[in-house]
């Protein structure tokens, strides 16, 4: 399971980074992105589904491999 962050939808609220800081960060412009080299499979992290729900604009989604 992979994680997608739609940069066109992201408004930089940072809810994903606050919810799952081991998986998400914000770039220099404040937009969310998945941390490179996140421990294990990022989609398997226990807080990722909560981070998806926390995104106010639905920019974070889980992709089924």
Coordinates of N, CA and C in Angstrom, one line a residue:
X1 N 0.8 -1.2 0.0 CA 0.0 0.0 0.0 C 0.9 1.2 0.0
X2 N 0.6 2.1 -0.9 CA 1.4 3.3 -1.0 C 0.6 4.6 -0.6
X3 N 1.3 5.7 -0.4 CA 0.7 6.9 0.0 C 0.9 7.9 -1.1
X4 N -0.2 8.6 -1.5 CA -0.1 9.7 -2.5 C -0.5 11.0 -1.9
X5 N 0.3 12.0 -2.2 CA -0.1 13.4 -1.8 C -0.3 14.2 -3.0
X6 N -1.5 14.6 -3.3 CA -1.8 15.4 -4.5 C -1.4 16.9 -4.2
X7 N -0.3 17.3 -4.8 CA 0.2 18.6 -4.6 C -0.8 19.7 -5.1
X8 N -1.6 19.4 -6.1 CA -2.6 20.3 -6.6 C -3.7 20.6 -5.6
X9 N -4.0 19.6 -4.8 CA -5.1 19.7 -3.8 C -4.6 20.2 -2.4
X10 N -3.3 19.9 -2.1 CA -2.8 20.2 -0.8 C -2.8 21.8 -0.5
X11 N -3.2 22.1 0.6 CA -3.3 23.6 1.0 C -2.3 23.8 2.1
X12 N -1.5 22.8 2.5 CA -0.5 23.0 3.5 C -1.0 23.1 5.0
X13 N -2.1 22.5 5.2 CA -2.6 22.5 6.6 C -1.7 21.8 7.6
X14 N -1.0 20.8 7.1 CA 0.0 20.0 7.9 C -0.6 19.0 8.8
X15 N -1.9 18.7 8.7 CA -2.5 17.7 9.5 C -1.9 16.3 9.4
X16 N -1.4 15.9 8.2 CA -0.8 14.6 8.0 C 0.5 14.6 8.8
X17 N 1.3 15.7 8.7 CA 2.6 15.7 9.3 C 2.4 15.8 10.9
X18 N 1.4 16.4 11.4 CA 1.1 16.4 12.8 C 0.6 15.0 13.3
X19 N -0.1 14.3 12.4 CA -0.7 13.1 12.8 C 0.3 11.9 12.7
X20 N 1.1 11.9 11.7 CA 2.1 10.8 11.4 C 3.4 11.4 11.0
X21 N 4.1 12.1 12.0 CA 5.4 12.8 11.7 C 6.5 11.8 11.2
X22 N 6.4 10.5 11.5 CA 7.4 9.6 11.0 C 7.3 9.3 9.5
X23 N 6.1 9.7 8.9 CA 5.8 9.4 7.5 C 5.8 10.6 6.7
X24 N 5.2 11.7 7.2 CA 5.0 13.0 6.4 C 5.8 14.1 6.9
X25 N 6.1 15.0 6.0 CA 6.8 16.3 6.3 C 6.2 17.3 5.4
X26 N 6.6 18.6 5.6 CA 6.2 19.6 4.7 C 7.4 20.2 4.0
X27 N 7.3 20.5 2.7 CA 8.4 21.1 2.0 C 8.6 22.5 2.3
X28 N 9.5 23.2 1.6 CA 9.8 24.6 1.9 C 8.7 25.5 1.7
X29 N 7.7 25.1 0.8 CA 6.5 25.9 0.6 C 5.4 25.6 1.5
X30 N 5.6 24.6 2.4 CA 4.5 24.2 3.3 C 3.6 23.1 2.9
X31 N 3.9 22.5 1.7 CA 3.0 21.5 1.2 C 3.5 20.1 1.7
X32 N 2.6 19.2 1.9 CA 3.0 17.9 2.5 C 3.6 17.0 1.5
X33 N 4.5 16.1 2.0 CA 5.1 15.1 1.2 C 5.5 13.9 2.1
X34 N 5.6 12.8 1.5 CA 6.0 11.6 2.2 C 7.5 11.6 2.4
X35 N 7.9 11.4 3.7 CA 9.3 11.4 3.9 C 10.0 10.3 3.2
X36 N 11.1 10.6 2.5 CA 11.9 9.5 1.8 C 12.5 8.6 2.9
X37 N 12.4 7.3 2.6 CA 13.0 6.3 3.5 C 12.2 6.1 4.8
X38 N 10.9 6.4 4.7 CA 10.1 6.2 5.9 C 10.3 4.7 6.3
X39 N 10.4 4.5 7.6 CA 10.6 3.2 8.2 C 9.5 2.2 7.7
X40 N 10.0 1.1 7.1 CA 9.0 0.1 6.7 C 8.2 0.6 5.5
X41 N 7.1 0.0 5.3 CA 6.2 0.4 4.2 C 5.3 1.6 4.8
X42 N 5.4 2.8 4.2 CA 4.7 3.9 4.8 C 3.2 3.7 4.9
X43 N 2.6 3.0 4.0 CA 1.2 2.7 4.0 C 0.8 1.8 5.2
X44 N 1.8 1.1 5.8 CA 1.5 0.2 6.9 C 1.6 0.9 8.2
X45 N 2.1 2.1 8.3 CA 2.3 2.8 9.5 C 0.9 2.9 10.2
X46 N 0.9 2.7 11.5 CA -0.4 2.7 12.2 C -1.2 4.0 12.2
X47 N -0.6 5.1 11.9 CA -1.2 6.4 12.0 C -1.6 7.0 10.6
X48 N -1.2 6.3 9.5 CA -1.4 6.8 8.2 C -2.9 6.9 7.8
X49 N -3.7 5.9 8.2 CA -5.1 6.0 7.9 C -5.7 7.2 8.6
X50 N -5.3 7.5 9.8 CA -5.8 8.6 10.5 C -5.3 9.9 9.8
X51 N -4.1 9.9 9.3 CA -3.6 11.1 8.6 C -4.4 11.4 7.3
X52 N -4.8 10.3 6.7 CA -5.6 10.4 5.5 C -7.0 11.1 5.8
X53 N -7.6 10.6 6.9 CA -8.8 11.2 7.4 C -8.7 12.6 7.9
X54 N -7.5 12.9 8.4 CA -7.3 14.3 9.0 C -7.1 15.4 7.9
X55 N -6.8 15.0 6.7 CA -6.5 16.0 5.6 C -7.8 16.7 5.3
X56 N -7.9 18.0 5.5 CA -9.1 18.7 5.3 C -9.6 18.8 3.8
X57 N -8.7 18.6 2.9 CA -9.0 18.7 1.5 C -8.9 17.4 0.7
X58 N -8.6 16.3 1.4 CA -8.5 15.0 0.8 C -7.3 14.9 -0.2
X59 N -6.2 15.6 0.1 CA -5.0 15.5 -0.7 C -4.2 14.3 -0.4
X60 N -4.4 13.6 0.7 CA -3.6 12.4 1.1 C -4.5 11.2 0.8
X61 N -4.0 10.3 0.1 CA -4.8 9.1 -0.2 C -3.9 7.8 -0.1
X62 N -4.5 6.7 0.1 CA -3.8 5.4 0.1 C -4.0 4.8 -1.3
X63 N -2.9 4.3 -1.9 CA -3.0 3.6 -3.2 C -2.8 2.1 -3.0
X64 N -3.7 1.4 -3.5 CA -3.6 -0.1 -3.4 C -2.6 -0.6 -4.5
X65 N -1.6 -1.3 -4.1 CA -0.6 -1.8 -5.0 C -1.1 -2.9 -5.9

